[in-house]
Coordinates of C-alpha atoms and ligand atoms in Angstrom, one line a residue:
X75 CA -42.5 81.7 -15.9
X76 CA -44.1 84.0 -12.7
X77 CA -44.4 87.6 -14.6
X78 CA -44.6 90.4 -12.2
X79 CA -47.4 92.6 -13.3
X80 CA -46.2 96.5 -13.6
X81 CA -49.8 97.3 -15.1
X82 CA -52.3 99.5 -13.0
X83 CA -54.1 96.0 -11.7
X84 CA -54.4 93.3 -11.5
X85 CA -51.7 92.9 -9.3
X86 CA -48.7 90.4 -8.8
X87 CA -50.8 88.6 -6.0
X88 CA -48.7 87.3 -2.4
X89 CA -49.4 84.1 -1.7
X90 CA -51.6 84.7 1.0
X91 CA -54.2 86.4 -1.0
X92 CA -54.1 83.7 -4.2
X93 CA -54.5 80.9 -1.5
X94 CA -57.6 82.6 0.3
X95 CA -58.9 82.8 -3.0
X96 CA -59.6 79.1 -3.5
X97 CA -60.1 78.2 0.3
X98 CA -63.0 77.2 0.8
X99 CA -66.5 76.3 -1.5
X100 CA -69.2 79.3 0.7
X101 CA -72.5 79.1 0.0
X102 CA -73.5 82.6 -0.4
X103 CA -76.5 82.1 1.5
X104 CA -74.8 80.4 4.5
X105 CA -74.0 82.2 8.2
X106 CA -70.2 82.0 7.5
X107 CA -70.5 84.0 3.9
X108 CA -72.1 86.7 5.9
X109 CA -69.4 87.0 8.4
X110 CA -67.1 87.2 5.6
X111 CA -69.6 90.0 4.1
X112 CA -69.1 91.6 7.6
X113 CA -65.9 91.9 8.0
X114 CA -65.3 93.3 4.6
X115 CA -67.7 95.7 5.0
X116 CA -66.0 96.8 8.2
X117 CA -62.2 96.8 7.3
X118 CA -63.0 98.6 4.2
X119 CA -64.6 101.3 6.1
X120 CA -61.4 101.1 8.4
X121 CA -58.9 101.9 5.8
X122 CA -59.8 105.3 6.3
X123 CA -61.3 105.8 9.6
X124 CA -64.9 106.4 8.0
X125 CA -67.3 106.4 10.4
X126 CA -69.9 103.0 10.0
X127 CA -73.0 105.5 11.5
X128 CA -72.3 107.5 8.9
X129 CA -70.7 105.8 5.7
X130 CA -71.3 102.3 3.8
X131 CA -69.0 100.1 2.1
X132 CA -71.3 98.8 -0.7
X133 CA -69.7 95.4 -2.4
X134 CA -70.9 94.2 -5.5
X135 CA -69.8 91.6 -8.4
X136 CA -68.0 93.8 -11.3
X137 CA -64.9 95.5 -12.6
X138 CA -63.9 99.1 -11.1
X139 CA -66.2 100.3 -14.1
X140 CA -69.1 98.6 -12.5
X141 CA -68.3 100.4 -9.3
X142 CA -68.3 103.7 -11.3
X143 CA -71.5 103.2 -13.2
X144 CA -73.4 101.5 -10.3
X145 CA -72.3 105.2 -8.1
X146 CA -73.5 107.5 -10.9
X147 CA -76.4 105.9 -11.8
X148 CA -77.5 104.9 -8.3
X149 CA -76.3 108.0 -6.4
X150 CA -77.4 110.6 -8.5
X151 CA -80.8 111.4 -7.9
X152 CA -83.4 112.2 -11.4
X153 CA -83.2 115.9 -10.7
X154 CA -79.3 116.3 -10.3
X155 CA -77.1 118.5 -12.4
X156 CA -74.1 117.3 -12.8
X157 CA -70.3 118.6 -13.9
X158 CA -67.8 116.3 -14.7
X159 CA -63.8 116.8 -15.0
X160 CA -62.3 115.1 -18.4
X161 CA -58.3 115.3 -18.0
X162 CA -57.8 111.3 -19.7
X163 CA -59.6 108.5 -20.1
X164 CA -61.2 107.5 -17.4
X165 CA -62.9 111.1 -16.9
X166 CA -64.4 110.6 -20.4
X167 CA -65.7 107.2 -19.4
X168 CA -67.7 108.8 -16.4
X169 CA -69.3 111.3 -19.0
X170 CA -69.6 108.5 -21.5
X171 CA -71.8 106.7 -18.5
X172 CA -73.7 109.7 -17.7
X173 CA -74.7 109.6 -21.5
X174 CA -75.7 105.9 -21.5
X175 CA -78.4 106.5 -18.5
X176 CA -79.2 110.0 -20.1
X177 CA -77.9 111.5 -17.1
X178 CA -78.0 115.5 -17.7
X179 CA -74.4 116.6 -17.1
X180 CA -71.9 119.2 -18.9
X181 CA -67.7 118.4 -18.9
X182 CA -64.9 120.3 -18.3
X183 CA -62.9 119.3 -21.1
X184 CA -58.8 119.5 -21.1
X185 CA -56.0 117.6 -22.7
X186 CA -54.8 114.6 -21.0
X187 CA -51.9 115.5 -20.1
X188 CA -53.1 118.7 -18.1
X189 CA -53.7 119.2 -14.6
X190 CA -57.4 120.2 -13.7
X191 CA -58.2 124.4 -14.3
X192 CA -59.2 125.4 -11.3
X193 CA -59.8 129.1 -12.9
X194 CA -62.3 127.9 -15.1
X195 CA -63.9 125.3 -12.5
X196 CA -64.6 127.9 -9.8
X197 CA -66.7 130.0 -11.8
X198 CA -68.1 127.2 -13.3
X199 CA -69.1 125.6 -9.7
X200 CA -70.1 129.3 -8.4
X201 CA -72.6 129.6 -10.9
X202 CA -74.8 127.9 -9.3
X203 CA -76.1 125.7 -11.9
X204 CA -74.1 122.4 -10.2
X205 CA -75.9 119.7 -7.8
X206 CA -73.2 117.3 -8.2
X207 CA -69.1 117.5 -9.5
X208 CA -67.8 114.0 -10.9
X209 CA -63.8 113.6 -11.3
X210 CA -61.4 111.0 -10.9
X211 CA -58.6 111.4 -8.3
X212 CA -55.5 109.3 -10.0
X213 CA -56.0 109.6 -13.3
X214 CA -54.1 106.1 -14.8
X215 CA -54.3 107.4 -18.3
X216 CA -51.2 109.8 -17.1
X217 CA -50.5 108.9 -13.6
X218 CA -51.7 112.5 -12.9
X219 CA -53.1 112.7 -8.9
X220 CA -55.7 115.4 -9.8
X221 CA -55.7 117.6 -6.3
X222 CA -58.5 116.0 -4.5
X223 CA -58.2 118.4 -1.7
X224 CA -58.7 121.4 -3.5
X225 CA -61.7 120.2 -5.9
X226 CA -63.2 119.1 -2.6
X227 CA -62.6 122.9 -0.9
X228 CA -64.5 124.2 -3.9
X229 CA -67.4 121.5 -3.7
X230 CA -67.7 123.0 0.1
X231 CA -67.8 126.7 -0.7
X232 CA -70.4 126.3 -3.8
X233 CA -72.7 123.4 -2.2
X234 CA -71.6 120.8 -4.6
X235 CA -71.5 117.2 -3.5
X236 CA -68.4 115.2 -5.0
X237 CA -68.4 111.6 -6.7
X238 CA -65.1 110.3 -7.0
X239 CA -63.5 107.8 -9.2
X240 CA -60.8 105.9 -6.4
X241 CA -60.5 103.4 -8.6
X242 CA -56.7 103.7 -8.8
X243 CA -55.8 105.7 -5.4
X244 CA -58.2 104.2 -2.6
X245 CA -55.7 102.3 -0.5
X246 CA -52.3 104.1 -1.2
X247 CA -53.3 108.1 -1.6
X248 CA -54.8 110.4 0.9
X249 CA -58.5 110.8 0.7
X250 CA -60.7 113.9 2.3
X251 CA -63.3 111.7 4.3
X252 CA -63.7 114.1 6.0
X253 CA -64.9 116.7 3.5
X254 CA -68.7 116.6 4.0
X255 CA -68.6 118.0 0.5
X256 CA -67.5 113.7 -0.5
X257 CA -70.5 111.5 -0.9
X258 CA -69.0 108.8 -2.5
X259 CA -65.8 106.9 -4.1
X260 CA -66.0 104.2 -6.3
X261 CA -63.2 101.2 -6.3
X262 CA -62.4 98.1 -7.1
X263 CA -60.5 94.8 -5.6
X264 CA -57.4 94.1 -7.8
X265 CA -55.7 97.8 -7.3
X266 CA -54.3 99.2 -4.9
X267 CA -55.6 96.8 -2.2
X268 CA -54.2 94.0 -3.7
X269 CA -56.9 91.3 -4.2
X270 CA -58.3 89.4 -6.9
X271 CA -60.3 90.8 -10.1
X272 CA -64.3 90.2 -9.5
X273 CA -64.8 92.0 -7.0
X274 CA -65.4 96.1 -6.6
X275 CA -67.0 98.4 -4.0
X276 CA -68.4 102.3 -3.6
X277 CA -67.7 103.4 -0.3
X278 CA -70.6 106.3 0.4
X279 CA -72.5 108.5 2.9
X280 CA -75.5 106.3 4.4
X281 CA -77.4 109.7 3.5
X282 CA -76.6 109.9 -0.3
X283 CA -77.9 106.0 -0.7
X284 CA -81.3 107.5 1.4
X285 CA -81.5 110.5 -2.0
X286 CA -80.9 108.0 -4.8
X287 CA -82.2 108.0 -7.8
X288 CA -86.0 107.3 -7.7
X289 CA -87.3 104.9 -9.8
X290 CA -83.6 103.2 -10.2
X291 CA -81.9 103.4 -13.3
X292 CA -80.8 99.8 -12.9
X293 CA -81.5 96.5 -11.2
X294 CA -78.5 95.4 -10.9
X295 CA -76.5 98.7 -10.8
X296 CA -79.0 99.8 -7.9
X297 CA -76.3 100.8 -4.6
X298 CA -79.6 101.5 -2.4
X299 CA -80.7 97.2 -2.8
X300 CA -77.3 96.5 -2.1
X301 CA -77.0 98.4 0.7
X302 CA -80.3 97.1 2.4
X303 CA -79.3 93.6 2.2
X304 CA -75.5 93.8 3.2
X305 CA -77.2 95.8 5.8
X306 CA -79.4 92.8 6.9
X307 CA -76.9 90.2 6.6
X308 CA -77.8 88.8 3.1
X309 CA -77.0 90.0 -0.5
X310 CA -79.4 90.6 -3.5
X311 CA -77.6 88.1 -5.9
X312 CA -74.6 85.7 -6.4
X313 CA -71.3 87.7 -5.1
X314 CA -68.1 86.3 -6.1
X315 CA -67.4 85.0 -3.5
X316 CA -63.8 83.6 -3.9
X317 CA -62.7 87.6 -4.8
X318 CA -64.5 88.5 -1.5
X319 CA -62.2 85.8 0.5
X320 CA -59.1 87.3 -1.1
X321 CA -59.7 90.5 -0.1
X322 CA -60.4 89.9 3.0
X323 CA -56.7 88.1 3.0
X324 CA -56.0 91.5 1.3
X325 CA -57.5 93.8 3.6
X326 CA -55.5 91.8 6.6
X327 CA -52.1 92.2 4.5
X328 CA -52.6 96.2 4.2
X329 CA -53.2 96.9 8.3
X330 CA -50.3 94.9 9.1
X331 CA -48.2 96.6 6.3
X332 CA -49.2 100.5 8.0
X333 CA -53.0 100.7 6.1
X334 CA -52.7 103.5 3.2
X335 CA -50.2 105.6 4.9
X336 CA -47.8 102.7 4.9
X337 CA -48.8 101.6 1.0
X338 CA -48.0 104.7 0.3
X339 CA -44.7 105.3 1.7
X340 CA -43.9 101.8 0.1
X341 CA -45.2 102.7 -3.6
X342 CA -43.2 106.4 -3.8
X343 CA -40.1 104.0 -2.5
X344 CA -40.4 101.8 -5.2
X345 CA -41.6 104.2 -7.7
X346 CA -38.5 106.2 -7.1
X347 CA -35.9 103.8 -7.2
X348 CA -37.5 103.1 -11.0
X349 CA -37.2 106.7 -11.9
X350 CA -34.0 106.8 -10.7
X351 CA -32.6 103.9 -13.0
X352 CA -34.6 104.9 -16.3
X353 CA -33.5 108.7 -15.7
X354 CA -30.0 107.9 -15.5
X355 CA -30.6 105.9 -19.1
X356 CA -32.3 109.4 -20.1
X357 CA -36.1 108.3 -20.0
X358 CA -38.0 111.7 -19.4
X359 CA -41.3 111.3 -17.3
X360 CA -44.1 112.3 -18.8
X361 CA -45.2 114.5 -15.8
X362 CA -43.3 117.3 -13.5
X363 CA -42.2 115.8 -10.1
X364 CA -45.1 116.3 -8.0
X365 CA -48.4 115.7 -10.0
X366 CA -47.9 111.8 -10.1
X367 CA -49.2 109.3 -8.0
X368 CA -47.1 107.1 -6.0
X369 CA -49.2 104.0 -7.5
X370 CA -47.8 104.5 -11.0
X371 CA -45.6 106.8 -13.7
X372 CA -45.7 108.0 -17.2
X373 CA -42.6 107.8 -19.2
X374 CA -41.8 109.1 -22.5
X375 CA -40.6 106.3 -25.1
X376 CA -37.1 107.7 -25.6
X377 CA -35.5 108.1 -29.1
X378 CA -35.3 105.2 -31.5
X379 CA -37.1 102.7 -29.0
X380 CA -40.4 101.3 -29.9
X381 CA -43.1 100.5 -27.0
X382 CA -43.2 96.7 -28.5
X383 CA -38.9 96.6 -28.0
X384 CA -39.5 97.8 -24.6
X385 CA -42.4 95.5 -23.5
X386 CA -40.9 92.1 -24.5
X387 CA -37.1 93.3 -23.4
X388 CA -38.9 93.5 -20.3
X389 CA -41.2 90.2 -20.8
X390 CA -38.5 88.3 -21.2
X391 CA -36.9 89.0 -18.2
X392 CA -40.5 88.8 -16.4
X393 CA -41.7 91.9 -16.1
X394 CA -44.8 93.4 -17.6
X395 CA -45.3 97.5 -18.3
X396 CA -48.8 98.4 -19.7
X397 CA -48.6 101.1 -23.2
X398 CA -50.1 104.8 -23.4
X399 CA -53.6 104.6 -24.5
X400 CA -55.4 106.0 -27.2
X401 CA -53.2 109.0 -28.8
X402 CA -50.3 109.0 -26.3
X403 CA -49.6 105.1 -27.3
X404 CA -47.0 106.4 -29.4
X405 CA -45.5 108.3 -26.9
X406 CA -45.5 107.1 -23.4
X407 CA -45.4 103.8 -21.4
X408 CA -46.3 103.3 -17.7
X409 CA -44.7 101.3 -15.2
X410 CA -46.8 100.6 -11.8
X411 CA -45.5 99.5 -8.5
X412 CA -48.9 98.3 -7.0
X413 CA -49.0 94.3 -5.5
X414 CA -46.6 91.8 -4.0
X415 CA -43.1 93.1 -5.1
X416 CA -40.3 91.7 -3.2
X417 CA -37.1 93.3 -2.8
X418 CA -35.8 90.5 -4.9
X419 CA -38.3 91.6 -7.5
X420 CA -36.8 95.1 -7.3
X421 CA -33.4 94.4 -7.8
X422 CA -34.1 92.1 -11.0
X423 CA -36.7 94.6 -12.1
X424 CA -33.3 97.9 -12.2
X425 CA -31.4 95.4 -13.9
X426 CA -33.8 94.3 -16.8
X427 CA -34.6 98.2 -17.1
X428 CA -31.0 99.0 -17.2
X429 CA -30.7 96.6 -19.8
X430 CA -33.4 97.3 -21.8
X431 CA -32.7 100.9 -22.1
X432 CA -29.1 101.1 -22.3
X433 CA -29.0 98.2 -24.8
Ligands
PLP15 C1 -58.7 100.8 -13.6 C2 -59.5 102.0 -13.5 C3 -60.9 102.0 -13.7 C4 -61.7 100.8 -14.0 O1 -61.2 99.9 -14.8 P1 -61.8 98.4 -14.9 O2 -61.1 97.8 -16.0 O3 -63.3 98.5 -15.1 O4 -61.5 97.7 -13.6 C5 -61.6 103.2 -13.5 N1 -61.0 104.3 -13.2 C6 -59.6 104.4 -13.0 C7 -59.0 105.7 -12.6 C8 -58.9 103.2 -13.2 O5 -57.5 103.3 -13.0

């Protein structure tokens, strides 16, 4: 049975992308792997217009964790003084990193299922005590899009530079580029963009990889080494390859589909038609229309309905939702649009949800 995968990545793959994947055998130290490396590099940049003088897409093997760690531990330099923004899970992991390479920092704590406190972080970034702000911009754990725009606005006033968790947004949500307050995002492959796990990426300003952290806190971690031998058309160690020819495939897909703008008119269409069916069956969202993403939704496990009845009603009919984690398992379950969804999909998918939660 073909499941399609309503988790936050990997993605229900087209069949463009799974075929690139296992096209060819590429030596990594071959001319042809570095055009591949190349162009990569390139369209990544392109998906938002970033400027190659200025910015570098830096690829490396890994998870959208690795890409996280490898930007905090490369980017921030040994004196740095850093704040980071916990509102779910992956906010706690950057602090959680930060600890692990005994990187000095202090967190702005809230709930997860609040929206950042911008009363408390102005005074906090006024102070003066900040080099550096760390946040995450869609926040799975909810589905919150944590205003971007705004934390970036504050960065610019105070003289804080902003590392951002994209993990879950680069490729579908708006990103200020153009803030010079943004010195990095980190993301990975298998998200929004649609391409194989394996792969993940920090897209940065060529001037924050020139102030990393001196001596590194990692080999392989280091974005700087990276960076210098993309730059010179090699690569410090084995890339996985096969995820690089996918997203390349990938990368192709989204310009012809609009580029992010176009993603993310498709997602909020999809995402709505979803809320529209499980609101009608009186499933609440966990969230106030607004402060989601478009890449995926909370819901609220309505009355006398287990999570477990819910995911293999679903299952069965070949669709897979992903659970709350940690303390809103209980609660919640999310349901993302991201990857190959036909309309054919669609329609089966409103039918197994109206029968799943009407039944
Ligand atoms: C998926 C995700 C990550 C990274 O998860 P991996 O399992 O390491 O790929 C990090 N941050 C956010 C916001 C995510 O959604």
């Amino acid at each position: 049975m073909r499941y399609i995968l309503l988790n936050p990545g990997p993605v229900s793959l087209s069949e463009r992308v799974r075929k690139a994947a296992v096209s060819q055998d590429l030596c990594h130290r071959e001319p042809e792997f570095f055009k591949l490396q190349d162009r990569v590099r390139s369209a990544l940049l392109e998906v938002y217009g970033c400027d190659p003088a200025g910015w570098a897409a830096v690829l490396l093997g890994g998870s959208g964790t690795t890409a996280l760690e490898s930007m905090l531990a490369s980017l921030l330099p040994r004196d740095a003084r850093l704040l980071v923004i916990e509102n779910g899970v992956y906010g706690e992991r950057i602090s959680r990193i930060a600890d692990i390479h005994g990187i000095e920092h202090q967190t702005l704590e809230h709930p997860w299922t609040d929206a950042i406190d911008y009363a408390k972080l102005g005074p906090l970034l006024a102070g003066g005590s900040f080099s550096h702000l760390a946040a995450v911009h869609h926040e799975t754990t909810t589905g919150r899009l944590n205003d971007i725009d705004r934390l970036a606005e504050l960065c610019e006033q105070h003289g804080v530079e902003l590392l951002l968790d994209a993990v879950s947004s680069f490729g579908a949500e708006a990103i200020p580029f153009e803030s010079p307050a943004l010195l990095a995002c980190a993301v990975t492959a298998n998200k929004c963009l649609h391409g194989i796990p394996g792969m993940c990426f920090v897209v940065c300003r060529r001037s924050a990889l020139k102030k990393a952290a001196d001596p590194p806190r990692s080999l392989y971690l280091h974005l700087p080494l990276w960076a210098e031998k993309q730059d010179s058309r090699t690569t410090p160690f084995t890339p996985p390859v096969n995820a690089m020819l996918a997203l390349n495939a990938a990368l192709q897909e989204l310009a012809l589909s609009g580029g992010w703008q176009g993603r993310h008119a498709h997602y909020s269409h999809l995402a709505g038609q979803v809320k529209r069916v499980l609101t009608r069956a009186g499933v609440e969202p966990l969230l106030s229309p607004g402060e989601s993403s478009c890449v995926l939704n909370a819901y609220r496990l309505p009355k006398g309905k287990t999570y477990e009845l819910i995911h293999d009603g679903l299952k069965q009919r070949g669709f897979v939702i992903y659970a709350g984690q940690g303390s809103l398992a209980a609660e919640m379950f999310r349901i993302s649009t991201m990857g190959d969804i036909s309309n054919y999909d669609m329609e089966r998918l409103l039918a197994a949800l109206q029968a799943v939660f009407s039944g």
